Amino acid sequence: MNVLDFLLVNSTAYSALKFYNLFLPAIIGGGIGGTSTAHFLIDLFGRKNIDIDIYEANKIGGRLATAKVGDFEYETGGSVIHTSNKYMEDLISTLGLRKRSHCSSQENFGLYDGSKFVFMESDWSWVTMIKLAWRYGFSLSKITDNIDTMLSRFARIYELQANHKTFTTVHDMLHAMDPSFPAMMKKTTFNGFVRDGISPKIIDELVMASLLCNYGQDTNVHQFVGSVSMAAVQGSLFSVSGGNKGVAEKVISHHKLNVIHSKVLKVIYEKDVHRFGVNYVGSGKESSTKDYDFVVLAAPLTHDLSKLQCLNLPDGAKKCSQRGTYHRTVSTIVEGKVNSNFFESMKEDELPVDILLTNKSVFFRSFSRIKPVSTNNSGSCGPPVYKVFSPKPLTDQELKVLFKEIKSVQVSDWLAYPEYDEAFAADNFVLYDRFYYLNAIESAASAMEMSAISAKNIALLVHASWTKAKPVEHLNNGRLKDEFR
């Protein structure tokens, strides 16, 4: 087929769909952000009024992924969800998913500085509280109150979005939650918490440990992402039975969405008709182009992950220019026995379930015994399996230092979240009229709920733009009037 024939066929297909007044958006990226955007768009427009294509070059779920060890699967990417995460809770309920039932063993954590445990949680909560108070004093209540206040203010986004409030920039969204939030992106976590009256010992130990585990970075990240990290430490957490990737997968099957398993190369603005061509290449290595009313980019625009070209946009090169880099985190899943001599010669069954590092010079960032995403028919939680986060792949010697016996090793090498510092600029959700950037939210913090909030905002922006361009009373001779209200 020559270029002229292809353009004619593509234009004809687009026109046929437009004849039925179908709204045609493309979503580039099939992770939790892209699939959540599709869910919210269908909620706003109605399923029969919209025809969504999701482009995903790899697996649906993106950074939500699992690794198989024997008969069991284990989370390698985003592992936990906070109970205050309204959109994730709602998605799980709407899609008929279940929260993961935990095995009977009690979880506890320890803070390890590379040579010794500086703190270990007790099996008795009252003993843990005494130990925490003894080590950290009254400052502990200050950081608890600080994070509780932050979460309370953060939750205002749900009321704003329920009232269809939209935001074109991350700065404006944060400011609407609370005027103090944008300023938190202009100072380091260490300096910000010190100014809030938090003791350096808590920052150097508890806050540092949470950041090394959750983001692989230290307290030089900006304070907003540091606060999000601490919220995950002191809150109640859960995960999805079968794996958190199931949320993205279930959105696809629940709404019967069309997934195009291809890599997007270009987004081409067609000025005369005010629509976008998405140019992509599949396994056949031949490129194709499809036309859309709107495009949502739900993938990073960073130097290390994006080669997307934006053509024919005013200042297109600038709008789609790569910004920043992602931080490398390696997740190593090991079935084996711990070398207890490394951890103060403790017995394996005496070790904390989660060992969090307070020292970034150690070759790993956290060490945890993990549970499978689901049990087998007998209710078994499987053999001893551990997840080690590290800034680079573990060498054979490093594995031997941590384990005295190894049955299997699985490695996931992630570019998982942005490199943060206090100079990290808040990004824009709008790249151009009808062209949106979901991952802009990661300039504030990277988390499943943050992606879902960005997805809701973009769905609202799309809906507001489309209904303004196509007044409700004129759509499909008025037959869609009630559904668009």
C-alpha atoms as one frame of an Amber mdcrd trajectory, in Angstrom:
protein
   0.000   0.000   0.000   1.504   3.375  -0.972   1.404   6.456   1.258  -1.561
   7.999  -0.576  -3.619   4.806  -0.280  -2.769   4.491   3.407  -3.770   8.052
   4.198  -7.033   7.560   2.316  -7.860   4.358   4.227  -6.909   5.904   7.556
  -8.931   9.045   6.857 -11.904   6.950   5.772 -11.771   4.882   8.975 -11.592
   8.050  11.057 -14.504   9.614   9.154 -16.629   6.473   9.550 -16.214   6.553
  13.304 -16.907  10.305  13.392 -20.131   9.697  11.481 -21.409   7.966  14.609
 -20.185  10.847  16.781 -17.708   8.596  18.561 -15.076  10.458  20.540 -11.607
   9.132  19.623  -8.758   9.511  22.134  -5.373   7.761  22.073  -3.559   6.910
  25.302   0.157   6.227  24.993   1.150   3.959  27.876  -0.655   1.026  29.477
   0.443   1.453  33.071  -1.769   2.432  35.990  -1.868   6.048  34.755  -2.911
   5.270  31.181  -5.491   2.652  32.123  -6.930   4.871  34.874  -7.317   7.659
  32.328  -9.333   5.311  30.104 -11.517   4.332  33.072 -12.249   7.937  34.022
 -12.919   8.944  30.403 -15.495   6.184  30.045 -17.039   7.239  33.341 -17.421
  10.796  32.007 -18.421  10.103  28.400 -20.244   6.779  28.576 -18.841   3.645
  26.956 -20.895   3.814  23.747 -19.771   7.392  23.018 -16.029   6.791  23.101
 -13.541   4.552  21.296 -10.178   4.416  23.095  -6.911   2.997  21.779  -4.185
   2.272  24.347  -0.650   1.966  22.990   1.706  -0.211  25.029   4.996  -1.574
  23.707   5.512  -3.893  26.662   3.178  -5.453  29.244   0.006  -3.837  30.557
   0.726  -2.539  34.049   4.017  -0.819  33.288   5.943  -0.501  36.534   3.397
  -2.733  38.242   4.833  -6.173  37.584   5.492  -9.565  39.132   8.158 -12.264
  38.968   7.441 -15.989  39.229   9.334 -18.192  41.682   8.224 -21.803  41.500
   4.444 -21.890  41.806   4.164 -18.352  43.209   4.374 -14.772  41.903   5.873
 -11.819  43.774   5.651  -8.058  43.303   8.738  -6.530  41.702   7.399  -3.024
  41.069   4.823  -0.913  42.960   3.986  -3.118  45.941   1.696  -1.296  48.371
  -1.328   1.013  48.400  -2.222   3.386  51.246  -5.726   3.067  52.686  -6.215
   6.824  52.159  -5.762   6.365  48.382  -9.383   6.940  47.327  -9.027   6.308
  43.603  -7.094   3.075  43.985  -9.639   1.898  46.564 -12.510   2.826  44.237
 -10.918   1.101  41.239 -10.365  -2.103  43.176 -13.977  -2.098  44.364 -15.490
  -1.163  40.976 -13.463  -3.775  39.119 -14.343  -6.533  41.570 -10.772  -7.104
  42.730  -9.838  -8.272  46.224  -7.289  -6.992  48.664  -4.550  -9.458  49.361
  -5.032 -11.708  52.373  -1.791 -11.824  54.335  -0.142 -14.899  55.739  -0.182
 -15.339  59.487   3.340 -14.180  60.292   3.517 -10.752  61.877   5.455  -8.095
  60.008   8.033  -5.892  61.675  10.869  -3.665  60.550  14.399  -2.784  61.552
  16.664   0.140  60.721  20.136  -0.999  59.704  23.140   1.297  59.234  25.326
  -1.226  57.420  26.949  -2.668  60.516  24.209  -2.836  63.161  20.506  -2.329
  63.795  19.889   1.130  65.231  16.230   0.269  65.839  14.118  -2.880  65.757
  10.342  -3.027  66.019   8.945  -5.306  68.711   6.191  -7.891  68.286   4.398
  -5.929  71.017   3.098  -2.535  69.860   3.389  -0.936  73.300   7.041  -1.991
  73.522   7.670  -0.512  70.071   6.143   2.802  71.148   8.377   2.944  74.213
  11.456   2.162  72.114  10.525   4.819  69.545   9.918   7.434  72.233  13.197
   6.567  73.933  15.197   6.934  70.725  13.434   9.850  69.065  11.727  11.754
  71.876   8.924  14.276  71.394   9.995  14.940  67.811   8.354  11.662  66.841
   4.890  13.098  67.511   5.827  16.174  65.477   6.560  14.226  62.332   3.447
  12.089  62.861   1.313  15.235  63.156   3.158  16.762  60.198   2.336  13.842
  57.892  -1.253  13.546  59.164  -1.792  17.232  58.400  -0.239  16.837  54.976
  -2.517  13.875  54.164  -5.583  15.779  55.346  -4.742  18.712  53.078  -3.815
  16.390  50.217  -7.252  14.747  50.392  -8.857  18.024  49.284  -8.049  17.011
  45.695 -10.901  14.488  45.780 -13.480  17.149  46.594 -12.054  19.473  43.942
 -12.146  16.805  41.263 -15.621  15.647  42.312 -16.683  19.204  41.431 -14.903
  18.930  38.028 -12.100  21.313  38.964  -9.237  20.981  36.471  -5.575  22.007
  36.512  -3.164  22.689  33.658  -0.022  22.584  35.835   1.190  20.518  38.770
   1.916  23.758  40.646  -1.709  24.851  40.398  -2.959  21.453  41.540  -0.677
  21.420  44.589  -1.601  25.008  45.440  -5.298  24.133  45.314  -4.730  21.313
  47.795  -2.853  23.665  50.099  -0.879  26.891  49.388   2.109  25.493  51.304
   2.573  22.497  48.992   4.372  24.189  46.033   6.955  25.618  48.448   7.748
  22.066  49.600   9.143  21.401  46.121  11.651  24.219  46.582  13.499  22.830
  49.610  15.140  19.550  50.474  13.414  17.039  52.692  16.144  17.463  55.309
  15.937  21.279  55.414  12.153  21.308  55.225  11.648  18.887  58.094  14.269
  20.661  60.241  12.358  23.932  59.745   9.203  22.076  60.780  10.861  21.164
  64.085  11.732  17.552  63.287  14.944  16.302  64.900  17.901  15.491  62.601
  18.062  11.986  64.096  14.562  11.175  62.839  15.390  12.626  59.411  18.714
  10.772  59.186  17.164   7.464  60.236  13.400   7.105  59.726  13.006   9.529
  56.823  16.230   8.421  55.146  15.206   4.756  55.418  11.785   5.415  53.867
  13.304   7.344  50.958  16.048   4.809  50.235  13.443   2.055  50.171  10.642
   3.875  48.286  12.649   6.073  45.897  16.261   4.872  46.154  17.293   8.433
  47.023  18.286  10.348  50.143  16.944  13.355  52.053  18.183  15.767  49.368
  14.991  15.085  47.409  12.404  17.858  47.686  10.180  17.831  50.775   6.919
  16.992  49.028   8.185  13.649  47.775   9.817  13.084  51.169   6.445  13.584
  52.848   4.733  11.193  50.427   7.396   8.612  51.256   6.847   9.022  54.996
   3.065   8.723  54.567   3.626   5.192  53.264   5.676   4.322  56.352   3.232
   5.407  59.012  -0.017   4.515  57.273  -2.032   1.354  56.824  -1.053  -0.398
  53.613  -2.491  -3.136  51.429  -2.049  -4.708  47.999  -4.193  -6.450  45.420
  -4.721 -10.194  45.423  -3.031 -11.604  42.344  -0.740  -8.590  42.003  -1.228
  -4.829  41.738  -0.790  -5.052  37.961  -4.250  -6.655  38.012  -5.809  -3.196
  38.400  -4.492  -2.080  34.998  -5.247  -5.445  33.399  -8.789  -5.465  34.778
  -9.531  -1.969  33.431  -8.670  -3.281  29.954 -10.892  -6.359  30.187 -13.710
  -4.665  32.133 -14.141  -1.906  29.533 -13.135  -4.105  26.562 -10.497  -1.580
  25.510  -8.445  -1.858  22.354  -4.740  -2.327  23.118  -2.226  -1.732  20.328
   0.980  -3.509  21.334   3.319  -1.137  19.524   5.872   1.557  20.204   4.753
   5.102  19.411   7.343   7.046  17.433   5.601  10.332  16.614   2.591  12.441
  17.478   1.707  14.534  14.417  -0.554  17.567  14.732  -2.884  18.001  11.754
  -3.615  21.690  11.991  -6.256  22.005   9.262  -8.589  19.497  10.924  -7.320
  19.987  14.504  -6.627  16.342  15.193  -3.555  14.191  15.877  -1.914  11.357
  14.020  -0.194   8.743  16.175   2.612   7.062  14.289   3.661   3.676  15.674
   5.629   0.568  14.807   4.689  -2.980  15.771   6.438  -6.329  15.595   6.440
  -6.174  11.797   8.696  -3.098  11.954   6.441  -1.238   9.520   5.081   2.047
  10.802   1.400   2.984  10.710  -0.566   6.094  11.647  -4.024   6.521  13.159
  -5.964   9.750  13.710  -7.458  10.887  17.018  -9.341  13.787  18.570  -7.136
  13.837  21.683  -3.845  12.270  22.754  -2.792  11.461  26.325   0.880  10.707
  26.876   1.007   8.370  29.893   4.718   7.625  29.671   7.817   9.537  30.806
   9.262  12.384  28.753  12.786  11.913  30.108  16.196  11.812  28.451  16.690
   8.134  29.283  13.220   6.794  28.427  11.711   8.893  25.639  12.494   9.333
  21.960   9.023  10.570  21.074   8.848  13.159  18.301   6.106  15.799  18.212
   5.621  17.163  14.713   3.841  20.271  13.409   3.108  21.650  16.904   3.991
  25.292  17.540   7.180  24.976  19.625   6.655  21.231  19.351  10.289  20.401
  19.986  10.181  22.425  23.191   6.835  21.081  24.386   7.902  17.456  23.918
  11.521  18.007  24.925  12.941  15.481  27.346  13.146  16.676  30.928  15.278
  15.133  33.638  16.156  11.476  34.108  14.763   8.505  35.958  16.447   6.873
  38.927  17.759   3.351  38.511  16.530   0.801  41.038  17.242  -2.914  40.764
  14.784  -5.343  42.342  16.323  -8.772  43.022  14.028 -11.620  44.058  15.905
 -14.447  45.782  14.670 -17.809  46.989  17.134 -19.014  49.595  18.466 -18.754
  53.134  19.814 -15.568  54.673  23.426 -15.317  55.747  22.662 -14.321  59.331
  26.338 -13.553  60.023  25.935 -10.398  57.950  23.105  -9.087  60.163  24.765
  -9.184  63.579  24.780 -12.997  63.517  21.037 -13.064  64.173  19.020 -16.189
  63.462  17.009 -16.037  60.274  13.666 -16.252  62.087  14.714 -13.406  64.393
  15.394 -10.951  61.577  12.859  -8.189  60.935  10.633  -8.868  57.934  11.620
  -5.469  56.474  15.198  -4.271  56.891  15.501  -0.621  55.866  18.862   1.033
  55.344  19.811   4.359  56.906  23.138   4.556  55.081  23.166   5.099  51.315
  26.796   3.970  50.996  25.748   0.333  51.612  25.459  -1.732  48.419  21.718
  -2.324  48.880  18.780  -0.114  49.892  16.372  -2.530  51.610  16.055  -6.243
  52.333  12.626  -7.806  52.888  11.064 -11.217  53.201   8.095 -11.011  50.869
   4.806 -12.816  50.438   3.405 -14.075  47.142   0.644 -12.067  45.470  -1.690
 -14.970  46.179  -1.569 -18.239  48.099  -2.047 -21.661  46.538  -5.027 -23.951
  47.051  -3.653 -25.232  50.349  -3.221 -21.686  51.678   0.567 -21.941  51.593
   2.639 -18.753  51.492   5.452 -20.508  49.674   9.152 -20.906  50.463  11.366
 -18.192  51.983  11.675 -15.512  49.292  13.373 -12.129  49.675  13.386  -8.872
  47.725  16.510  -6.724  47.723  16.455  -3.185  46.349  19.824  -1.883  45.194
  21.137   1.012  43.042  22.778  -1.435  40.600  22.689  -5.184  39.929  24.062
  -7.252  42.798  27.277  -9.098  42.054  27.663 -12.795  42.802  29.873 -11.862
  45.736  27.279  -9.450  47.145  24.610 -12.137  46.864  26.874 -14.532  48.746
  27.339 -11.927  51.464  23.555 -11.716  51.962  22.634 -15.371  51.424  24.242
 -18.625  52.520  22.050 -20.631  50.173  20.474 -19.523  46.888  17.944 -21.594
  44.927  16.892 -18.993  42.378  17.457 -15.334  41.470  15.268 -13.029  39.375
  16.354  -9.479  38.547  14.195  -6.525  37.457  16.286  -3.535  36.461  13.977
  -0.506  36.670  14.133   3.122  35.716  11.416   3.533  38.261  10.870   7.173
  39.221  12.408  10.608  38.628  15.679  11.797  40.097  14.456  14.334  42.636
  16.028  17.403  44.207  14.798  20.750  45.497  15.312  22.283  42.037  12.966
  19.790  40.361  10.420  21.975  38.550   6.670  21.331  38.643   5.587  20.181
  35.188   2.609  20.916  32.922  -0.309  18.586  32.222  -1.065  20.314  28.901
   1.501  19.987  26.110  -0.870  21.553  23.563  -4.599  21.911  23.038  -5.984
  18.316  23.214  -2.530  16.858  23.924  -1.845  15.963  27.571   1.062  14.710
  29.676  -0.035  12.444  32.525   3.437  11.797  33.967   3.782  15.493  34.759
   2.432  14.548  38.208   5.668  12.691  38.938   7.461  16.009  39.314   5.617
  16.183  42.667   5.841  12.493  43.570   5.665   9.096  41.915   3.037   6.726
  43.298   0.043   4.746  42.034  -2.443   7.187  43.570  -0.576  10.178  42.143
  -0.934   8.651  38.673  -4.652   8.042  39.275  -5.139  11.655  40.403  -3.372
  12.870  37.262  -5.554  10.511  35.196  -8.697  12.001  36.719  -7.466  15.530
  36.051  -6.696  14.776  32.410 -10.033  13.017  31.899 -11.755  16.131  33.264
  -9.643  18.382  31.011 -10.537  16.280  27.971 -14.228  16.261  28.867 -14.311
  20.032  29.420 -12.512  20.681  26.131 -14.678  18.288  24.102 -18.024  19.396
  25.467 -17.039  23.025  24.903 -16.076  22.287  21.303 -19.171  20.104  20.799
 -22.052  21.661  22.772 -24.174  19.015  24.458 -27.394  19.942  22.700 -25.737
  19.528  19.279 -24.192  16.135  19.878 -25.778  13.354  17.823 -28.972  15.369
  17.347 -29.374  15.671  21.106 -29.463  11.949  21.868 -26.310  12.167  24.003
 -27.484  15.173  25.930 -28.184  13.443  29.232 -25.124  11.250  29.118 -22.755
  14.177  28.794 -24.174  16.047  31.755
